C-alpha cells in the first residue's frame, strides 16, 4: 500500500507523466502552491474542484510555459498583454483576457474571459515545458483555508489526492507567499481584481494608463469577504502597542493568544504570512493579534489578505472562498 507521504516528490518527469495520464499535481510557484491538471482534460478539471472542495462556479487560472504559448488560450494576444507579459512574466501576475478556443467552459465557469499566467519556479517551468499545454490550477488549499506555501501544507489540506495517481511536487517554500496580482484587461480602464507582489502602480506605469481598483479590497470573482481565514480568530491592530493591549486583555480572559508583528520586513511578512496563520492553528491558539503593515507596495496585498482572515463569515457569506 503506498502511503500518503509517497505523494511528495521532486521528480518533474514523474509529475509530467501524472498530468499526461489525467492525474493532478500540486505545483510549487513563486506565489503559492497550485493544484494543477491538464486544462484540456475535462475529467482532470472536474477532479480539481472535487479534491479542493470548491464550487464549480469559481474559475481557474490557466498556467502556461511562456507568453508564446498564449495562442489558443486567449482570443487575441493584444499589445497590452504583450507589454505586461514582457515586463512581468515569468512572475506573480495573472491576466484576465477574452478566452480562446482551447479553454473549456469548466475552467472559466462559462465566463467569456480566462485568467492566464506564466509562473516563476524552476520545477514548474520545467513541468510546463515538458507537458506543453496549459495547466489549470487554483491554489492547492482546501476551499476556505489559507493558500499553501509549503508541500506539507498541501499534504495536510487535500486528503483527496491519491498516491500513484496524483503528486505533490516539492519545490520548497514559496518565495513570494501571497497569490498573484490579477488584472482584468477585458474592461476599460483595466482593473486590478486582486493585489499581489506586483503593485497596481507598476501596472499603471507599464500600460501607461490609470487602472481602477488599485487600492481597494480584492474583487476577483469568488473572492468572498471571509477568504483565507484560519480557525484562530485574527484580530488586527494598527501598531505594536495596540496589539499588546488587545492581546493582554484576551489573555486576561483566559484565551491563548499571540502577537504577530512582521512590519519590519514586508517581503518576509508576505513569505511567512500563510505559514504563520497555519501555525496559529497548529498551536491551538484562540486568537492571533496581527500588526497591520503599511499600505504600500506588497503591504496592500498583506492588508487585503489579513482583512479577509479577520472577517467572520456572516449570514450573507455562508461559505468561504479559496
Ligand atoms: O498566485 C496565484 O494566482 C495562484 C497560483 C497557484 O498561480 N493561484 C490562485 O488561484 O491563487 P485561485 O483559484 O486560488 O485564485 C484565482 C482567483 C479566484 O478568485 C478566481 O475566482 C479568479 O482568480 N479567476 C480565475 N479565473 C477567472 C475568470 N475567468 N474570471 C474571473 N475571475 C477569475
Ligand atoms: Mg485560492
mmCIF file of C-alpha atoms and ligand atoms in Angstrom:
data_model
loop_
_atom_site.group_PDB
_atom_site.id
_atom_site.type_symbol
_atom_site.label_atom_id
_atom_site.label_comp_id
_atom_site.label_asym_id
_atom_site.label_seq_id
_atom_site.Cartn_x
_atom_site.Cartn_y
_atom_site.Cartn_z
ATOM 1 C CA UNK A 1 0.000 0.000 0.000
ATOM 2 C CA UNK A 2 1.522 3.341 -0.973
ATOM 3 C CA UNK A 3 1.419 5.825 1.892
ATOM 4 C CA UNK A 4 0.276 9.445 1.774
ATOM 5 C CA UNK A 5 3.832 10.730 2.133
ATOM 6 C CA UNK A 6 4.648 8.950 -1.187
ATOM 7 C CA UNK A 7 2.669 11.781 -2.779
ATOM 8 C CA UNK A 8 5.572 14.176 -2.183
ATOM 9 C CA UNK A 9 8.287 14.086 -4.846
ATOM 10 C CA UNK A 10 10.889 16.226 -6.589
ATOM 11 C CA UNK A 11 10.696 14.196 -9.824
ATOM 12 C CA UNK A 12 9.496 16.546 -12.578
ATOM 13 C CA UNK A 13 9.243 13.794 -15.224
ATOM 14 C CA UNK A 14 7.052 11.735 -12.892
ATOM 15 C CA UNK A 15 4.877 14.830 -12.421
ATOM 16 C CA UNK A 16 4.608 15.268 -16.203
ATOM 17 C CA UNK A 17 3.586 11.624 -16.530
ATOM 18 C CA UNK A 18 0.868 12.033 -13.898
ATOM 19 C CA UNK A 19 -0.501 15.086 -15.762
ATOM 20 C CA UNK A 20 -0.452 13.245 -19.121
ATOM 21 C CA UNK A 21 -2.435 10.389 -17.556
ATOM 22 C CA UNK A 22 -5.054 12.836 -16.255
ATOM 23 C CA UNK A 23 -3.808 12.955 -12.651
ATOM 24 C CA UNK A 24 -3.412 16.074 -10.517
ATOM 25 C CA UNK A 25 -0.085 17.574 -9.470
ATOM 26 C CA UNK A 26 0.373 20.185 -6.764
ATOM 27 C CA UNK A 27 2.871 22.617 -8.274
ATOM 28 C CA UNK A 28 5.226 24.990 -6.491
ATOM 29 C CA UNK A 29 5.110 28.541 -7.825
ATOM 30 C CA UNK A 30 6.755 31.747 -6.647
ATOM 31 C CA UNK A 31 3.438 32.790 -5.048
ATOM 32 C CA UNK A 32 1.682 29.742 -3.522
ATOM 33 C CA UNK A 33 1.256 26.055 -4.442
ATOM 34 C CA UNK A 34 -1.314 25.337 -7.157
ATOM 35 C CA UNK A 35 -3.395 22.198 -7.719
ATOM 36 C CA UNK A 36 -2.788 21.517 -11.400
ATOM 37 C CA UNK A 37 -4.399 19.357 -14.033
ATOM 38 C CA UNK A 38 -4.349 19.322 -17.843
ATOM 39 C CA UNK A 39 -6.552 22.308 -18.710
ATOM 40 C CA UNK A 40 -7.903 20.483 -21.780
ATOM 41 C CA UNK A 41 -8.868 17.311 -19.896
ATOM 42 C CA UNK A 42 -12.439 17.746 -18.615
ATOM 43 C CA UNK A 43 -12.125 14.888 -16.095
ATOM 44 C CA UNK A 44 -8.924 16.311 -14.619
ATOM 45 C CA UNK A 45 -10.516 19.767 -14.357
ATOM 46 C CA UNK A 46 -13.598 18.286 -12.667
ATOM 47 C CA UNK A 47 -11.372 16.498 -10.154
ATOM 48 C CA UNK A 48 -9.590 19.748 -9.255
ATOM 49 C CA UNK A 49 -12.904 21.132 -7.987
ATOM 50 C CA UNK A 50 -13.714 17.870 -6.230
ATOM 51 C CA UNK A 51 -10.361 17.438 -4.449
ATOM 52 C CA UNK A 52 -10.309 21.087 -3.398
ATOM 53 C CA UNK A 53 -13.957 21.065 -2.346
ATOM 54 C CA UNK A 54 -14.514 24.168 -4.440
ATOM 55 C CA UNK A 55 -17.833 25.176 -6.048
ATOM 56 C CA UNK A 56 -17.604 24.823 -9.828
ATOM 57 C CA UNK A 57 -18.555 28.460 -10.460
ATOM 58 C CA UNK A 58 -15.164 29.640 -9.118
ATOM 59 C CA UNK A 59 -12.974 29.754 -12.246
ATOM 60 C CA UNK A 60 -9.390 28.506 -12.563
ATOM 61 C CA UNK A 61 -6.203 30.185 -13.791
ATOM 62 C CA UNK A 62 -4.539 28.586 -16.839
ATOM 63 C CA UNK A 63 -0.755 28.406 -16.410
ATOM 64 C CA UNK A 64 1.486 28.227 -19.478
ATOM 65 C CA UNK A 65 5.267 27.938 -20.023
ATOM 66 C CA UNK A 66 5.748 31.369 -21.600
ATOM 67 C CA UNK A 67 3.890 34.138 -23.388
ATOM 68 C CA UNK A 68 4.457 32.445 -26.785
ATOM 69 C CA UNK A 69 2.146 29.667 -25.566
ATOM 70 C CA UNK A 70 -0.847 32.013 -25.134
ATOM 71 C CA UNK A 71 -2.235 31.392 -28.629
ATOM 72 C CA UNK A 72 -5.479 29.471 -28.400
ATOM 73 C CA UNK A 73 -5.878 30.253 -24.704
ATOM 74 C CA UNK A 74 -6.704 33.925 -25.222
ATOM 75 C CA UNK A 75 -8.703 35.199 -28.208
ATOM 76 C CA UNK A 76 -6.003 37.712 -29.185
ATOM 77 C CA UNK A 77 -2.544 38.471 -27.830
ATOM 78 C CA UNK A 78 -3.090 42.220 -27.562
ATOM 79 C CA UNK A 79 -0.433 44.918 -27.156
ATOM 80 C CA UNK A 80 -1.500 45.314 -23.527
ATOM 81 C CA UNK A 81 -0.983 41.605 -22.842
ATOM 82 C CA UNK A 82 2.401 41.715 -24.557
ATOM 83 C CA UNK A 83 3.517 44.767 -22.565
ATOM 84 C CA UNK A 84 2.601 43.164 -19.232
ATOM 85 C CA UNK A 85 3.968 39.750 -20.219
ATOM 86 C CA UNK A 86 7.332 41.154 -21.292
ATOM 87 C CA UNK A 87 7.755 43.079 -18.065
ATOM 88 C CA UNK A 88 6.249 40.654 -15.534
ATOM 89 C CA UNK A 89 6.471 37.049 -16.801
ATOM 90 C CA UNK A 90 7.520 34.674 -15.559
ATOM 91 C CA UNK A 91 6.179 36.211 -12.379
ATOM 92 C CA UNK A 92 3.305 36.885 -9.989
ATOM 93 C CA UNK A 93 0.826 38.474 -12.415
ATOM 94 C CA UNK A 94 -2.413 36.937 -13.715
ATOM 95 C CA UNK A 95 -4.078 38.498 -16.748
ATOM 96 C CA UNK A 96 -7.792 38.255 -17.422
ATOM 97 C CA UNK A 97 -8.446 38.370 -21.175
ATOM 98 C CA UNK A 98 -11.049 37.277 -23.691
ATOM 99 C CA UNK A 99 -10.867 33.481 -23.888
ATOM 100 C CA UNK A 100 -9.617 31.464 -26.850
ATOM 101 C CA UNK A 101 -10.839 28.155 -28.334
ATOM 102 C CA UNK A 102 -8.649 25.888 -26.153
ATOM 103 C CA UNK A 103 -10.421 26.982 -22.955
ATOM 104 C CA UNK A 104 -13.016 24.558 -21.579
ATOM 105 C CA UNK A 105 -16.223 26.004 -20.123
ATOM 106 C CA UNK A 106 -15.445 24.253 -16.853
ATOM 107 C CA UNK A 107 -12.213 26.261 -16.484
ATOM 108 C CA UNK A 108 -13.931 29.667 -16.571
ATOM 109 C CA UNK A 109 -17.316 28.592 -15.212
ATOM 110 C CA UNK A 110 -18.735 29.575 -18.609
ATOM 111 C CA UNK A 111 -17.374 33.125 -18.426
ATOM 112 C CA UNK A 112 -16.182 34.850 -21.616
ATOM 113 C CA UNK A 113 -12.821 35.748 -20.011
ATOM 114 C CA UNK A 114 -9.971 33.459 -18.992
ATOM 115 C CA UNK A 115 -7.257 34.048 -16.407
ATOM 116 C CA UNK A 116 -3.730 33.238 -17.644
ATOM 117 C CA UNK A 117 -0.344 33.356 -16.034
ATOM 118 C CA UNK A 118 3.288 32.267 -16.528
ATOM 119 C CA UNK A 119 4.548 31.331 -13.068
ATOM 120 C CA UNK A 120 8.171 31.513 -11.990
ATOM 121 C CA UNK A 121 9.543 28.382 -10.368
ATOM 122 C CA UNK A 122 12.235 26.204 -11.970
ATOM 123 C CA UNK A 123 10.394 22.906 -11.351
ATOM 124 C CA UNK A 124 7.027 24.157 -12.556
ATOM 125 C CA UNK A 125 8.505 25.893 -15.589
ATOM 126 C CA UNK A 126 10.242 22.607 -16.458
ATOM 127 C CA UNK A 127 6.949 20.747 -15.944
ATOM 128 C CA UNK A 128 5.052 23.202 -18.171
ATOM 129 C CA UNK A 129 7.684 22.837 -20.884
ATOM 130 C CA UNK A 130 7.528 19.016 -20.724
ATOM 131 C CA UNK A 131 3.729 18.889 -20.708
ATOM 132 C CA UNK A 132 3.468 21.503 -23.464
ATOM 133 C CA UNK A 133 -0.157 22.583 -22.940
ATOM 134 C CA UNK A 134 -1.861 24.585 -20.231
ATOM 135 C CA UNK A 135 -2.257 23.637 -16.586
ATOM 136 C CA UNK A 136 -5.469 24.726 -14.898
ATOM 137 C CA UNK A 137 -4.676 25.407 -11.252
ATOM 138 C CA UNK A 138 -6.286 27.133 -8.299
ATOM 139 C CA UNK A 139 -4.339 27.458 -5.050
ATOM 140 C CA UNK A 140 -3.811 23.949 -3.624
ATOM 141 C CA UNK A 141 -5.629 24.537 -0.329
ATOM 142 C CA UNK A 142 -8.910 23.034 0.697
ATOM 143 C CA UNK A 143 -11.676 25.556 -0.128
ATOM 144 C CA UNK A 144 -11.898 28.090 2.707
ATOM 145 C CA UNK A 145 -8.391 27.547 4.087
ATOM 146 C CA UNK A 146 -5.388 29.781 3.539
ATOM 147 C CA UNK A 147 -3.248 29.088 0.470
ATOM 148 C CA UNK A 148 -0.394 26.572 0.892
ATOM 149 C CA UNK A 149 3.187 27.830 0.710
ATOM 150 C CA UNK A 150 4.894 24.510 1.557
ATOM 151 C CA UNK A 151 4.414 20.955 0.216
ATOM 152 C CA UNK A 152 3.373 19.819 3.723
ATOM 153 C CA UNK A 153 0.507 22.324 3.718
ATOM 154 C CA UNK A 154 -0.858 20.684 0.564
ATOM 155 C CA UNK A 155 -0.478 17.195 2.017
ATOM 156 C CA UNK A 156 -2.352 18.251 5.165
ATOM 157 C CA UNK A 157 -5.129 20.041 3.248
ATOM 158 C CA UNK A 158 -6.012 17.642 0.429
ATOM 159 C CA UNK A 159 -6.869 14.095 1.568
ATOM 160 C CA UNK A 160 -8.448 13.534 -1.871
ATOM 161 C CA UNK A 161 -5.031 13.321 -3.557
ATOM 162 C CA UNK A 162 -4.241 9.691 -4.381
ATOM 163 C CA UNK A 163 -0.748 8.148 -4.241
ATOM 164 C CA UNK A 164 0.085 6.513 -7.583
ATOM 165 C CA UNK A 165 -2.343 8.792 -9.413
ATOM 166 C CA UNK A 166 -1.527 12.308 -8.224
ATOM 167 C CA UNK A 167 1.645 14.013 -6.962
ATOM 168 C CA UNK A 168 2.861 16.918 -4.850
ATOM 169 C CA UNK A 169 5.937 18.419 -6.496
ATOM 170 C CA UNK A 170 8.047 19.667 -3.610
ATOM 171 C CA UNK A 171 9.766 22.886 -4.616
ATOM 172 C CA UNK A 172 10.347 24.161 -1.085
ATOM 173 C CA UNK A 173 8.803 27.262 0.452
ATOM 174 C CA UNK A 174 7.188 29.723 -1.983
ATOM 175 C CA UNK A 175 9.342 32.877 -2.053
ATOM 176 C CA UNK A 176 6.572 35.477 -2.541
ATOM 177 C CA UNK A 177 3.974 33.830 -0.308
ATOM 178 C CA UNK A 178 0.799 35.629 -1.417
ATOM 179 C CA UNK A 179 -1.241 34.947 -4.553
ATOM 180 C CA UNK A 180 -0.577 36.695 -7.866
ATOM 181 C CA UNK A 181 -1.881 40.140 -8.722
ATOM 182 C CA UNK A 182 -4.905 39.789 -11.029
ATOM 183 C CA UNK A 183 -5.502 42.461 -13.656
ATOM 184 C CA UNK A 184 -8.637 42.437 -15.803
ATOM 185 C CA UNK A 185 -7.871 43.643 -19.337
ATOM 186 C CA UNK A 186 -11.407 42.993 -20.609
ATOM 187 C CA UNK A 187 -12.645 46.249 -19.106
ATOM 188 C CA UNK A 188 -11.707 49.848 -19.838
ATOM 189 C CA UNK A 189 -9.859 51.091 -17.881
ATOM 190 C CA UNK A 190 -8.137 47.865 -16.801
ATOM 191 C CA UNK A 191 -8.985 46.828 -13.262
ATOM 192 C CA UNK A 192 -6.875 45.231 -10.539
ATOM 193 C CA UNK A 193 -9.079 42.484 -9.086
ATOM 194 C CA UNK A 194 -6.585 41.152 -6.544
ATOM 195 C CA UNK A 195 -3.466 42.799 -5.163
ATOM 196 C CA UNK A 196 -0.153 40.953 -5.037
ATOM 197 C CA UNK A 197 3.599 41.450 -5.249
ATOM 198 C CA UNK A 198 3.195 43.420 -8.479
ATOM 199 C CA UNK A 199 1.763 46.736 -7.448
ATOM 200 C CA UNK A 200 -1.136 48.464 -9.246
ATOM 201 C CA UNK A 201 1.244 51.398 -9.707
ATOM 202 C CA UNK A 202 3.616 49.090 -11.646
ATOM 203 C CA UNK A 203 0.754 48.090 -13.929
ATOM 204 C CA UNK A 204 -0.265 51.706 -14.491
ATOM 205 C CA UNK A 205 3.301 52.511 -15.473
ATOM 206 C CA UNK A 206 3.611 49.510 -17.789
ATOM 207 C CA UNK A 207 0.285 50.132 -19.549
ATOM 208 C CA UNK A 208 0.763 53.882 -19.407
ATOM 209 C CA UNK A 209 -2.853 54.288 -18.318
ATOM 210 C CA UNK A 210 -4.678 54.606 -14.992
ATOM 211 C CA UNK A 211 -6.125 51.333 -13.685
ATOM 212 C CA UNK A 212 -9.086 51.062 -11.351
ATOM 213 C CA UNK A 213 -9.338 49.089 -8.132
ATOM 214 C CA UNK A 214 -5.729 49.858 -7.328
ATOM 215 C CA UNK A 215 -6.107 50.194 -3.570
ATOM 216 C CA UNK A 216 -9.434 48.573 -2.699
ATOM 217 C CA UNK A 217 -10.198 45.058 -1.487
ATOM 218 C CA UNK A 218 -9.875 42.070 -3.859
ATOM 219 C CA UNK A 219 -12.794 41.708 -6.245
ATOM 220 C CA UNK A 220 -11.883 38.627 -8.238
ATOM 221 C CA UNK A 221 -14.992 36.568 -8.702
ATOM 222 C CA UNK A 222 -15.482 34.078 -5.932
ATOM 223 C CA UNK A 223 -13.424 36.182 -3.552
ATOM 224 C CA UNK A 224 -15.778 36.458 -0.620
ATOM 225 C CA UNK A 225 -15.175 38.641 2.373
ATOM 226 C CA UNK A 226 -14.034 35.795 4.579
ATOM 227 C CA UNK A 227 -11.403 34.198 2.336
ATOM 228 C CA UNK A 228 -8.130 32.986 3.739
ATOM 229 C CA UNK A 229 -9.375 32.517 7.282
ATOM 230 C CA UNK A 230 -7.625 30.241 9.784
ATOM 231 C CA UNK A 231 -9.575 28.691 12.667
ATOM 232 C CA UNK A 232 -7.990 31.006 15.251
ATOM 233 C CA UNK A 233 -9.637 34.403 15.426
ATOM 234 C CA UNK A 234 -7.489 37.010 13.680
ATOM 235 C CA UNK A 235 -7.554 40.450 15.299
ATOM 236 C CA UNK A 236 -5.929 43.403 13.538
ATOM 237 C CA UNK A 237 -4.032 46.123 15.366
ATOM 238 C CA UNK A 238 -2.755 49.435 13.990
ATOM 239 C CA UNK A 239 0.575 49.251 15.824
ATOM 240 C CA UNK A 240 2.611 47.109 18.214
ATOM 241 C CA UNK A 241 1.337 48.946 21.314
ATOM 242 C CA UNK A 242 -2.298 48.419 20.405
ATOM 243 C CA UNK A 243 -1.556 44.767 19.635
ATOM 244 C CA UNK A 244 -0.052 44.163 23.095
ATOM 245 C CA UNK A 245 -3.023 45.796 24.792
ATOM 246 C CA UNK A 246 -5.517 43.696 22.810
ATOM 247 C CA UNK A 247 -3.539 40.507 23.473
ATOM 248 C CA UNK A 248 -3.245 41.327 27.184
ATOM 249 C CA UNK A 249 -6.997 41.785 27.504
ATOM 250 C CA UNK A 250 -7.683 38.461 25.813
ATOM 251 C CA UNK A 251 -5.094 36.592 27.903
ATOM 252 C CA UNK A 252 -6.636 38.083 30.991
ATOM 253 C CA UNK A 253 -9.878 36.448 29.871
ATOM 254 C CA UNK A 254 -8.097 33.086 29.732
ATOM 255 C CA UNK A 255 -7.601 32.895 25.950
ATOM 256 C CA UNK A 256 -4.471 31.554 24.245
ATOM 257 C CA UNK A 257 -3.169 34.493 22.252
ATOM 258 C CA UNK A 258 -0.037 35.508 20.365
ATOM 259 C CA UNK A 259 1.019 38.740 18.689
ATOM 260 C CA UNK A 260 2.366 38.650 15.119
ATOM 261 C CA UNK A 261 4.393 41.684 14.111
ATOM 262 C CA UNK A 262 6.340 41.380 10.861
ATOM 263 C CA UNK A 263 6.057 45.046 9.892
ATOM 264 C CA UNK A 264 9.867 45.346 9.942
ATOM 265 C CA UNK A 265 10.268 43.487 6.632
ATOM 266 C CA UNK A 266 7.224 43.191 4.397
ATOM 267 C CA UNK A 267 8.858 40.753 1.969
ATOM 268 C CA UNK A 268 9.405 38.322 4.838
ATOM 269 C CA UNK A 269 5.919 39.129 6.161
ATOM 270 C CA UNK A 270 4.385 38.049 2.827
ATOM 271 C CA UNK A 271 6.567 34.960 2.505
ATOM 272 C CA UNK A 272 5.640 33.786 6.005
ATOM 273 C CA UNK A 273 2.018 35.009 6.239
ATOM 274 C CA UNK A 274 0.170 31.783 5.429
ATOM 275 C CA UNK A 275 2.636 29.657 7.363
ATOM 276 C CA UNK A 276 2.118 31.981 10.352
ATOM 277 C CA UNK A 277 -1.680 31.638 10.087
ATOM 278 C CA UNK A 278 -1.424 27.854 9.801
ATOM 279 C CA UNK A 279 0.988 27.767 12.754
ATOM 280 C CA UNK A 280 -1.610 29.591 14.882
ATOM 281 C CA UNK A 281 -3.998 26.710 14.219
ATOM 282 C CA UNK A 282 -1.361 24.011 14.779
ATOM 283 C CA UNK A 283 -0.542 25.609 18.133
ATOM 284 C CA UNK A 284 -4.211 25.688 19.057
ATOM 285 C CA UNK A 285 -4.322 29.449 19.596
ATOM 286 C CA UNK A 286 -7.686 31.053 20.252
ATOM 287 C CA UNK A 287 -6.570 34.297 18.682
ATOM 288 C CA UNK A 288 -3.706 35.850 16.754
ATOM 289 C CA UNK A 289 -3.302 39.616 17.068
ATOM 290 C CA UNK A 290 -1.598 40.902 13.904
ATOM 291 C CA UNK A 291 0.019 44.316 13.492
ATOM 292 C CA UNK A 292 -1.145 45.736 10.133
ATOM 293 C CA UNK A 293 1.632 46.599 7.671
ATOM 294 C CA UNK A 294 1.627 49.996 5.951
ATOM 295 C CA UNK A 295 -0.421 50.308 2.735
ATOM 296 C CA UNK A 296 2.488 50.490 0.289
ATOM 297 C CA UNK A 297 3.932 48.005 -2.197
ATOM 298 C CA UNK A 298 3.234 44.433 -1.111
ATOM 299 C CA UNK A 299 1.695 45.930 2.063
ATOM 300 C CA UNK A 300 -1.525 46.361 0.011
ATOM 301 C CA UNK A 301 -1.700 42.610 -0.626
ATOM 302 C CA UNK A 302 -0.863 41.806 3.009
ATOM 303 C CA UNK A 303 -3.562 44.116 4.346
ATOM 304 C CA UNK A 304 -6.072 42.658 1.889
ATOM 305 C CA UNK A 305 -5.360 39.059 2.968
ATOM 306 C CA UNK A 306 -5.263 39.984 6.661
ATOM 307 C CA UNK A 307 -8.618 41.763 6.468
ATOM 308 C CA UNK A 308 -10.090 38.649 4.870
ATOM 309 C CA UNK A 309 -8.509 36.452 7.522
ATOM 310 C CA UNK A 310 -10.076 38.675 10.189
ATOM 311 C CA UNK A 311 -13.548 38.709 8.612
ATOM 312 C CA UNK A 312 -16.018 36.226 10.053
ATOM 313 C CA UNK A 313 -18.388 34.520 7.639
ATOM 314 C CA UNK A 314 -21.689 36.345 8.090
ATOM 315 C CA UNK A 315 -25.230 35.384 7.033
ATOM 316 C CA UNK A 316 -24.627 36.893 3.578
ATOM 317 C CA UNK A 317 -21.443 34.876 3.106
ATOM 318 C CA UNK A 318 -22.162 31.406 4.435
ATOM 319 C CA UNK A 319 -19.254 29.866 2.535
ATOM 320 C CA UNK A 320 -15.640 30.741 2.301
ATOM 321 C CA UNK A 321 -13.646 31.032 -0.866
ATOM 322 C CA UNK A 322 -10.188 29.970 -1.753
HETATM 323 O O1 LIG B 1 -0.749 33.038 -7.390
HETATM 324 C C1 LIG B 1 -1.762 32.541 -7.862
HETATM 325 O O2 LIG B 1 -2.526 33.160 -8.615
HETATM 326 C C2 LIG B 1 -2.072 31.073 -7.524
HETATM 327 C C3 LIG B 1 -1.003 30.201 -8.204
HETATM 328 C C4 LIG B 1 -1.229 28.725 -7.991
HETATM 329 O O3 LIG B 1 -0.954 30.510 -9.570
HETATM 330 N N1 LIG B 1 -3.385 30.705 -7.940
HETATM 331 C C5 LIG B 1 -4.512 31.147 -7.324
HETATM 332 O O4 LIG B 1 -5.681 30.591 -7.845
HETATM 333 O O5 LIG B 1 -4.490 31.918 -6.394
HETATM 334 P P1 LIG B 1 -7.092 30.734 -7.106
HETATM 335 O O6 LIG B 1 -8.020 29.954 -7.965
HETATM 336 O O7 LIG B 1 -6.978 30.324 -5.709
HETATM 337 O O8 LIG B 1 -7.422 32.245 -7.240
HETATM 338 C C6 LIG B 1 -7.673 32.786 -8.516
HETATM 339 C C7 LIG B 1 -8.743 33.841 -8.469
HETATM 340 C C8 LIG B 1 -10.068 33.291 -7.966
HETATM 341 O O9 LIG B 1 -10.646 34.253 -7.105
HETATM 342 C C9 LIG B 1 -10.891 33.163 -9.229
HETATM 343 O O10 LIG B 1 -12.253 33.330 -8.983
HETATM 344 C C10 LIG B 1 -10.323 34.271 -10.108
HETATM 345 O O11 LIG B 1 -8.954 34.290 -9.803
HETATM 346 N N2 LIG B 1 -10.487 33.929 -11.528
HETATM 347 C C11 LIG B 1 -9.926 32.908 -12.193
HETATM 348 N N3 LIG B 1 -10.372 32.842 -13.447
HETATM 349 C C12 LIG B 1 -11.248 33.861 -13.609
HETATM 350 C C13 LIG B 1 -12.080 34.297 -14.674
HETATM 351 N N4 LIG B 1 -12.088 33.687 -15.856
HETATM 352 N N5 LIG B 1 -12.867 35.371 -14.458
HETATM 353 C C14 LIG B 1 -12.885 35.995 -13.255
HETATM 354 N N6 LIG B 1 -12.126 35.623 -12.202
HETATM 355 C C15 LIG B 1 -11.324 34.563 -12.361
HETATM 356 MG MG1 LIG B 2 -7.218 30.338 -3.785
#
